[in-house]
PDB file of C-alpha atoms and ligand atoms in Angstrom:
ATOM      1  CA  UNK A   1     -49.229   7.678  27.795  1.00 50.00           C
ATOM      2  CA  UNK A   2     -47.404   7.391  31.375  1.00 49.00           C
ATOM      3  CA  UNK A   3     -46.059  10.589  33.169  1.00 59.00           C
ATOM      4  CA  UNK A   4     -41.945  11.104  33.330  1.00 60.00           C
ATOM      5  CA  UNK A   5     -38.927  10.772  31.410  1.00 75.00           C
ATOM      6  CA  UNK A   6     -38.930   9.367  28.441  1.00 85.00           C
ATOM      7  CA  UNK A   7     -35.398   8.100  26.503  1.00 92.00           C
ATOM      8  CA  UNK A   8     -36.565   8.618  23.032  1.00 97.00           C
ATOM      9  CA  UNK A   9     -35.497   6.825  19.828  1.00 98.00           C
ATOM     10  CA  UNK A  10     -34.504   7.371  16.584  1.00 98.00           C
ATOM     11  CA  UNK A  11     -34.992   5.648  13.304  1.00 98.00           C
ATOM     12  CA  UNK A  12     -35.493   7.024   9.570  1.00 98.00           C
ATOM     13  CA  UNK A  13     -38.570   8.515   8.490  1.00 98.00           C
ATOM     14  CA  UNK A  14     -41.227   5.731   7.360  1.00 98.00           C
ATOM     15  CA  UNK A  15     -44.329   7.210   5.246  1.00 98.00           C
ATOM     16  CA  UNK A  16     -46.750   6.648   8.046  1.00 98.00           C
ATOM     17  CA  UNK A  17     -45.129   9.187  10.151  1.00 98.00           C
ATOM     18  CA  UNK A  18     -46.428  12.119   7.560  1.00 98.00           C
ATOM     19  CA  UNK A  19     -49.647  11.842   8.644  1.00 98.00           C
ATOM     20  CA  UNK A  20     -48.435  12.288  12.115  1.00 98.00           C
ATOM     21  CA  UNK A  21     -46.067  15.201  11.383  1.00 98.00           C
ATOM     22  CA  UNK A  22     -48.421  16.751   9.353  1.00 98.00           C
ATOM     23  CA  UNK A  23     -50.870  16.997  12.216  1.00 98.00           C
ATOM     24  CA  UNK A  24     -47.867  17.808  14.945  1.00 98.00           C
ATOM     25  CA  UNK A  25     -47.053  21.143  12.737  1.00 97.00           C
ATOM     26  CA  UNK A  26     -50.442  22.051  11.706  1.00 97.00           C
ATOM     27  CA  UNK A  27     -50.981  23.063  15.700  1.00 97.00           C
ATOM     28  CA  UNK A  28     -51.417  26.435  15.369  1.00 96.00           C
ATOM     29  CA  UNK A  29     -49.770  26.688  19.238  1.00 97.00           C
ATOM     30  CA  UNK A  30     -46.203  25.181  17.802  1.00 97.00           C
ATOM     31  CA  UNK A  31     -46.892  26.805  14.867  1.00 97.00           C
ATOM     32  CA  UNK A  32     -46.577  29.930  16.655  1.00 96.00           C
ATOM     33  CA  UNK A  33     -43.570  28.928  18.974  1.00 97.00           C
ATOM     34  CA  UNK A  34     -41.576  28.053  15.716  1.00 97.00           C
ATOM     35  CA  UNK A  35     -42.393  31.192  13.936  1.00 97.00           C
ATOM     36  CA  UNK A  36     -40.690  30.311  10.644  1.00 95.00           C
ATOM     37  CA  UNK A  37     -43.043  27.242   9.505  1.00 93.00           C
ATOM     38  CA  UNK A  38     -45.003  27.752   6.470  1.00 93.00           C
ATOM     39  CA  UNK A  39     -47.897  30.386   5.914  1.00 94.00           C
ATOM     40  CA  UNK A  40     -50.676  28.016   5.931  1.00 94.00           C
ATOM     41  CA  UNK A  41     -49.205  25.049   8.362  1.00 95.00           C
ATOM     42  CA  UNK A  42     -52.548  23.151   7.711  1.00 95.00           C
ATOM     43  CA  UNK A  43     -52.076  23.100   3.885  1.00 97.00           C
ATOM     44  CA  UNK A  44     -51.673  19.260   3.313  1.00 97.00           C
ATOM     45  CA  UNK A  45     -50.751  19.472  -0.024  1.00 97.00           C
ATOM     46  CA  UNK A  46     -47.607  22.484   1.121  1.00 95.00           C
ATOM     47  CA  UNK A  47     -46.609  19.954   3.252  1.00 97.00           C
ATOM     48  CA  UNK A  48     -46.741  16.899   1.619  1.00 97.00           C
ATOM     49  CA  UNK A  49     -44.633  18.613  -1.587  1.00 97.00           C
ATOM     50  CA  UNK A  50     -42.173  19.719   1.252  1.00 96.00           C
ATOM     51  CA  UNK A  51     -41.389  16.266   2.657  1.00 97.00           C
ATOM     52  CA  UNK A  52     -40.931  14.784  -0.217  1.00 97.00           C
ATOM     53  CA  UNK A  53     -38.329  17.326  -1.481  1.00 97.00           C
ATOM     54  CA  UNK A  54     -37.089  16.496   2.313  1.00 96.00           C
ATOM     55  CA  UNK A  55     -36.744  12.713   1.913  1.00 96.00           C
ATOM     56  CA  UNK A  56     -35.396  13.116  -1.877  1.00 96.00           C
ATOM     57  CA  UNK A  57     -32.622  15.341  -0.755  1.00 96.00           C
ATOM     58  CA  UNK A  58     -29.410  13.395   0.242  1.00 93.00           C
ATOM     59  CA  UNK A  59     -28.135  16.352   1.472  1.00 91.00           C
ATOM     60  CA  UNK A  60     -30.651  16.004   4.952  1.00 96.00           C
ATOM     61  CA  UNK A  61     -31.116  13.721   7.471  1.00 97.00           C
ATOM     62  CA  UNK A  62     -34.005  13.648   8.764  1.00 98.00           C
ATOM     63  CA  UNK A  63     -35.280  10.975  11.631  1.00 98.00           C
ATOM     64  CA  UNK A  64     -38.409  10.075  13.186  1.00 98.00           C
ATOM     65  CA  UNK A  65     -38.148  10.444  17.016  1.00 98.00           C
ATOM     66  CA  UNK A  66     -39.984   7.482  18.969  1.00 98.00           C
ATOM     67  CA  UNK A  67     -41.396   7.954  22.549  1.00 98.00           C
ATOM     68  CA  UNK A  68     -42.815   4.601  24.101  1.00 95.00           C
ATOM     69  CA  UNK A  69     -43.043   3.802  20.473  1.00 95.00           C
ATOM     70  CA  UNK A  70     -45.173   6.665  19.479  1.00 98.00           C
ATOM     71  CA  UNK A  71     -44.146   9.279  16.825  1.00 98.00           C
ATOM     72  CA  UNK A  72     -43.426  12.373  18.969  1.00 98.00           C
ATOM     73  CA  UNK A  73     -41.882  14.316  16.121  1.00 98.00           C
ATOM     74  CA  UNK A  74     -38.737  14.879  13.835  1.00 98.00           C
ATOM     75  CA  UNK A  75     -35.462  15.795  14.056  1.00 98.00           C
ATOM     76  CA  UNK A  76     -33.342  17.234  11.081  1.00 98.00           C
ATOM     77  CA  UNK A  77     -29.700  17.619   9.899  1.00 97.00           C
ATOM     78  CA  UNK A  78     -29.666  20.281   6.886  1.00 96.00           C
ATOM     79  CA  UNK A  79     -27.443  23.027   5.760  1.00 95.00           C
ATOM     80  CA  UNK A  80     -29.435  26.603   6.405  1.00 94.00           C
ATOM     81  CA  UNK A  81     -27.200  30.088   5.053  1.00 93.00           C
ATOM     82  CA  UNK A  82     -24.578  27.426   3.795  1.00 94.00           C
ATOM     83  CA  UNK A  83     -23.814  25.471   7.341  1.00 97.00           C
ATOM     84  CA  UNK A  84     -24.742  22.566   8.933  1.00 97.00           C
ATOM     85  CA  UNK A  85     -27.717  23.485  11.379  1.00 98.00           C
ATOM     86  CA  UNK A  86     -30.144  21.193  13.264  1.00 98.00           C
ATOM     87  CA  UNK A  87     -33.934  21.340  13.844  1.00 98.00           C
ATOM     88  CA  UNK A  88     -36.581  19.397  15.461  1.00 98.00           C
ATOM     89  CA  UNK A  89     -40.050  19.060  15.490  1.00 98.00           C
ATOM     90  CA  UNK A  90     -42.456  17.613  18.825  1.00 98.00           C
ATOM     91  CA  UNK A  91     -45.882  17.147  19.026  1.00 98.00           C
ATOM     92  CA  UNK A  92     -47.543  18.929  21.518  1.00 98.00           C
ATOM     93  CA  UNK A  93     -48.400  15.502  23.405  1.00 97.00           C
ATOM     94  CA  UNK A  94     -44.561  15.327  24.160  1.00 98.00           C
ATOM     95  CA  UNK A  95     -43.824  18.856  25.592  1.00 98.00           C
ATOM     96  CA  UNK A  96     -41.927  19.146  28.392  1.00 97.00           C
ATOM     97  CA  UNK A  97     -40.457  15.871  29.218  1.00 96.00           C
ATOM     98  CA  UNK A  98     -37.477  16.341  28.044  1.00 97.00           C
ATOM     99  CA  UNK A  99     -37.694  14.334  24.710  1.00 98.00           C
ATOM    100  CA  UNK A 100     -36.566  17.444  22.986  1.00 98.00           C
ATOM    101  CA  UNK A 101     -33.282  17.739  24.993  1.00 98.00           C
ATOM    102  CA  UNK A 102     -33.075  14.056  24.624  1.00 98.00           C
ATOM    103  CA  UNK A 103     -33.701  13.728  21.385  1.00 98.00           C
ATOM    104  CA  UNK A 104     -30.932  16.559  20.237  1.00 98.00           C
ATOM    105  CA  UNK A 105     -28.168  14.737  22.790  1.00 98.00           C
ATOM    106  CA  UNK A 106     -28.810  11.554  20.533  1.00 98.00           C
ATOM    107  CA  UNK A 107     -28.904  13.069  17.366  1.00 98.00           C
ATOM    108  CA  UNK A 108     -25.226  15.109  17.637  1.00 98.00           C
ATOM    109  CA  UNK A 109     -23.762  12.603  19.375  1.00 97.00           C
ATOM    110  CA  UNK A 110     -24.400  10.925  15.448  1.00 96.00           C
ATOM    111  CA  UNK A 111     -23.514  13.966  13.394  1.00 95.00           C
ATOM    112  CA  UNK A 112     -19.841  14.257  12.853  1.00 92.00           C
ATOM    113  CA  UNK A 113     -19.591  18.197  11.984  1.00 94.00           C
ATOM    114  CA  UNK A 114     -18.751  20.203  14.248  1.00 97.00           C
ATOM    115  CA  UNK A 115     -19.484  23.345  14.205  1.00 97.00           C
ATOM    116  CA  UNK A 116     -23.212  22.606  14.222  1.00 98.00           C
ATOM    117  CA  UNK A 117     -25.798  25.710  13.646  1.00 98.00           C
ATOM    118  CA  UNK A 118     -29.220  26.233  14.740  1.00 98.00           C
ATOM    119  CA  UNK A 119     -31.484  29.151  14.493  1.00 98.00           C
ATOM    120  CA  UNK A 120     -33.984  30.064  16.754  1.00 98.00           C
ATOM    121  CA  UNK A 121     -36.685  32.971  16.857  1.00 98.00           C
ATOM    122  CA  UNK A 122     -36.066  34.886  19.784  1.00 97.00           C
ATOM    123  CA  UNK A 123     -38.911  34.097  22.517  1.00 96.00           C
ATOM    124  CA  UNK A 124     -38.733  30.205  21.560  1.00 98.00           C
ATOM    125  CA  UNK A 125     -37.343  29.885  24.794  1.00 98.00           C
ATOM    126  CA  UNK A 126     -37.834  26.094  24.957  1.00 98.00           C
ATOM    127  CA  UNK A 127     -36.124  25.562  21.484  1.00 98.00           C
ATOM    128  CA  UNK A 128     -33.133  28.083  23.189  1.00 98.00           C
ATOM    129  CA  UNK A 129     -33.326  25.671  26.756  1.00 98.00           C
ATOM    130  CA  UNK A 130     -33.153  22.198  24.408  1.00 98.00           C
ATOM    131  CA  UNK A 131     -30.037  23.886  22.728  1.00 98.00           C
ATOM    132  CA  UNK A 132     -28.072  25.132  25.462  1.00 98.00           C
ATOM    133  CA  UNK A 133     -28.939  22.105  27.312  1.00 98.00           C
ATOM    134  CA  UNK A 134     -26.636  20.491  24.380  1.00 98.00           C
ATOM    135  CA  UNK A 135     -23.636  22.816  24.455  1.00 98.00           C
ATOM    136  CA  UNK A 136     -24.775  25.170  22.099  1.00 98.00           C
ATOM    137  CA  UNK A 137     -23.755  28.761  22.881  1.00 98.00           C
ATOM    138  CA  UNK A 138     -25.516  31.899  21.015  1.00 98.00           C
ATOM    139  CA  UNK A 139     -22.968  33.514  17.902  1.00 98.00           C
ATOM    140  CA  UNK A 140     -25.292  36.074  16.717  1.00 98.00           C
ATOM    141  CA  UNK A 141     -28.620  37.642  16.004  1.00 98.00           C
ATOM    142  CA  UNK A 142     -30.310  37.595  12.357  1.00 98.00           C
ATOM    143  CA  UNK A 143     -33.868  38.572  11.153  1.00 97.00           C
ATOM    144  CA  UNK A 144     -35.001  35.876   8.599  1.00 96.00           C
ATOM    145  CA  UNK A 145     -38.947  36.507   7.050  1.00 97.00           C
ATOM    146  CA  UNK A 146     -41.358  34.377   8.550  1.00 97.00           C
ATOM    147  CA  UNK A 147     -44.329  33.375   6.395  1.00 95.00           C
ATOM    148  CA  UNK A 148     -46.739  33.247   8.591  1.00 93.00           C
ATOM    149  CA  UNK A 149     -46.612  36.555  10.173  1.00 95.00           C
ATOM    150  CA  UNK A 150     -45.380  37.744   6.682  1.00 96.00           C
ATOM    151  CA  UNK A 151     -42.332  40.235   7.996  1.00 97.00           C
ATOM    152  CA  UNK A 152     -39.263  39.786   9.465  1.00 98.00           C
ATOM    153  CA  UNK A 153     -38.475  38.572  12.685  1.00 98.00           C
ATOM    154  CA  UNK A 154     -35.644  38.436  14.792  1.00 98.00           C
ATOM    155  CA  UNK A 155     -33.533  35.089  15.177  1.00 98.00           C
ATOM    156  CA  UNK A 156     -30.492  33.838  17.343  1.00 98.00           C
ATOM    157  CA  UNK A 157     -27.925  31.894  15.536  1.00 98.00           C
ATOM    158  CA  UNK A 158     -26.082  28.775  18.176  1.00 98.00           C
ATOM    159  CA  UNK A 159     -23.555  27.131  17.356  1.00 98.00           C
ATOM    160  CA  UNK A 160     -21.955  23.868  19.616  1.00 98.00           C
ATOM    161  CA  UNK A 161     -18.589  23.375  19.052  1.00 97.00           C
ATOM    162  CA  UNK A 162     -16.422  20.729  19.315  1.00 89.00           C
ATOM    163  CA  UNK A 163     -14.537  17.774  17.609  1.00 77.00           C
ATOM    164  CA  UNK A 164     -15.884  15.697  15.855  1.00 63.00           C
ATOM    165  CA  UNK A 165     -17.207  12.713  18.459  1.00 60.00           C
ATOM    166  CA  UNK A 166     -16.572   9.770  16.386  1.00 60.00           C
ATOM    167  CA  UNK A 167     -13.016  11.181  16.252  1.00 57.00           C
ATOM    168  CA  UNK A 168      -9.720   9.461  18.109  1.00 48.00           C
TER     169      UNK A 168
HETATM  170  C1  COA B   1     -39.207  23.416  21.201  1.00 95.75           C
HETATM  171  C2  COA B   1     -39.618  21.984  21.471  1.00 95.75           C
HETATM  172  C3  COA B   1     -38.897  21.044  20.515  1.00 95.75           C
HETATM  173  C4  COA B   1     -39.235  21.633  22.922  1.00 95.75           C
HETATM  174  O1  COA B   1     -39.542  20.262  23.119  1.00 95.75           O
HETATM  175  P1  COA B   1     -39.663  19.626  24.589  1.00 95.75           P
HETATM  176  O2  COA B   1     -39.561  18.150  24.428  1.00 95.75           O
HETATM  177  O3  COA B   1     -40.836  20.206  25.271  1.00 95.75           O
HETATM  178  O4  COA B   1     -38.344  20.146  25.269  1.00 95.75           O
HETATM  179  P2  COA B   1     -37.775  19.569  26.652  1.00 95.75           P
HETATM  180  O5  COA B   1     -38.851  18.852  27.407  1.00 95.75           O
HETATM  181  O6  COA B   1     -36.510  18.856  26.339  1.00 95.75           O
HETATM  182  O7  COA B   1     -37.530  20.919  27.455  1.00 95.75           O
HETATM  183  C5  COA B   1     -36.379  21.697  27.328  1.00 95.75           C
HETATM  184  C6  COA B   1     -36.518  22.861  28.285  1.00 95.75           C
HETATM  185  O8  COA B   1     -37.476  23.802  27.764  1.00 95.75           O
HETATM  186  C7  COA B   1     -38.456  24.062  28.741  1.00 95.75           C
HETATM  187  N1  COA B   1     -39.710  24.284  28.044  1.00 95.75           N
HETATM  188  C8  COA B   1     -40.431  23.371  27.373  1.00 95.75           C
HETATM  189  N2  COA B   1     -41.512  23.968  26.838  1.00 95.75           N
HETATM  190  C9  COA B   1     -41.455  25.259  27.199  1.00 95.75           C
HETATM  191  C10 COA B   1     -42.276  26.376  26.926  1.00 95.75           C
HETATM  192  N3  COA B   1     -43.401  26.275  26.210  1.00 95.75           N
HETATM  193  N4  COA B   1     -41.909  27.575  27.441  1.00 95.75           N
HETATM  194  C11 COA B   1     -40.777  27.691  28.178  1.00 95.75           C
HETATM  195  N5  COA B   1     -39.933  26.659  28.441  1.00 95.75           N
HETATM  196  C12 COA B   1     -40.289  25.467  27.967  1.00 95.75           C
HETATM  197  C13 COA B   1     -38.499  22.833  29.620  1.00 95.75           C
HETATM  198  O9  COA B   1     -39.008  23.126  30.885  1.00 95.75           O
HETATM  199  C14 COA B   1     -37.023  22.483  29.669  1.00 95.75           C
HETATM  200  O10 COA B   1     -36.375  23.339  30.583  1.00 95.75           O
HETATM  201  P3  COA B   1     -35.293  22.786  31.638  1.00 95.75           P
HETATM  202  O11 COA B   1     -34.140  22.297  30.796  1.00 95.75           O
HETATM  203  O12 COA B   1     -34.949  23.985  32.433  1.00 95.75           O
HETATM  204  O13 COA B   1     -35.943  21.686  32.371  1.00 95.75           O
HETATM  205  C15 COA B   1     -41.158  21.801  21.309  1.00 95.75           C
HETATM  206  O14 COA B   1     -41.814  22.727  22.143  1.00 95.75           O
HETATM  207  C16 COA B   1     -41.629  21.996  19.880  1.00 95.75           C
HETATM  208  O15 COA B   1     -41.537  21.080  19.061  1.00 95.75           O
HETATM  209  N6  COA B   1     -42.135  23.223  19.567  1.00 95.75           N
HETATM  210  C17 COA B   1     -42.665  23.528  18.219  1.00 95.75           C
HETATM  211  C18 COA B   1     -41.592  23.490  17.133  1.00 95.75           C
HETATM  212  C19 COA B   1     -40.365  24.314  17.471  1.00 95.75           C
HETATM  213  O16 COA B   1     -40.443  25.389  18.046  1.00 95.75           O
HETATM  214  N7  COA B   1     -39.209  23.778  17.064  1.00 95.75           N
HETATM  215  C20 COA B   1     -37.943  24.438  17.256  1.00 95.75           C
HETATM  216  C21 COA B   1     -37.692  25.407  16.137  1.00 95.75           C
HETATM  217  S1  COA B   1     -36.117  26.252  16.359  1.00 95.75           S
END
């Protein structure tokens, strides 16, 4: 892969990319910085069941970011605590070259609702950077249980609002 900035892409979720996601969140290091992934992030079988209640739900969109054509990660539109939120995904590959920020610009600019939620465990500070980055602001403070440390911990709730961009 070349150094610098990358534009990514977007495109729907093809069944090759499982493979790839499933080995992006079974790093133990981004399994960490997320916090609230599953308990055992290298179950195969846990994560297989998951994605395909993901892709079966019409409620989600989920898409496949592209960077110089490889799968860097996901990127997901879902309602959490009953409104629209965002998350994303990046293999560790793809840190820190802004495909994150990137990624999220492209992916709102698509998504009509406004407001638009994420949730973020506090010390994820490059999840908070990628979100501010896009206009989100913080709203509040939550504790949601996180599987793999099996307790609580604290979250941050953002929020970008807005009209909606395909408006006027
Ligand atoms: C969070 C994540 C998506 C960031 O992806 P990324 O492509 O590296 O993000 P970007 O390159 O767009 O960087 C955004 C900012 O975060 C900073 N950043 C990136 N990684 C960082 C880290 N480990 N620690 C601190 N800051 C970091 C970048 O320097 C950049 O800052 P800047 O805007 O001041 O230049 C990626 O690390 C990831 O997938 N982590 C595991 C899953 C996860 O935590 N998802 C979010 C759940 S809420």
């Amino acid at each position: 892969m070349t150094s610098g900035p990358i534009v990514p892409t977007l495109r729907p979720v093809v069944d090759t990319d499982l493979a790839v996601f499933f080995t992006q969140q079974a790093d133990p290091v981004a399994a960490d910085m997320a916090v609230f992934g599953p308990a055992w992030p290298d179950d195969e079988a846990v994560f297989r069941d998951k994605w395909a209640r993901i892709r079966a739900n019409p409620d989600l969109l989920t898409l496949t970011i592209l960077a110089d054509g490889e799968v860097a990660g996901y990127i997901a539109h879902f309602p959490q605590e009953g409104v629209p939120s965002i998350s994303y995904w990046l293999g560790r590959a793809f840190w820190r070259r802004g495909i994150a920020s990137a990624a999220v610009a492209r992916f709102i600019a698509g998504i009509p609702t406004r407001p638009l939620y994420a949730r973020v465990a506090v010390g994820n500070a490059a999840s908070v950077r990628v979100l501010t980055r896009n206009g989100f602001h913080v709203v509040g403070r939550d504790q949601a249980h996180a599987p793999r440390l099996g307790r609580m911990v604290a979250e941050e709730i953002y929020r970008l609002d807005g009209t909606d961009p395909s408006a006027g």
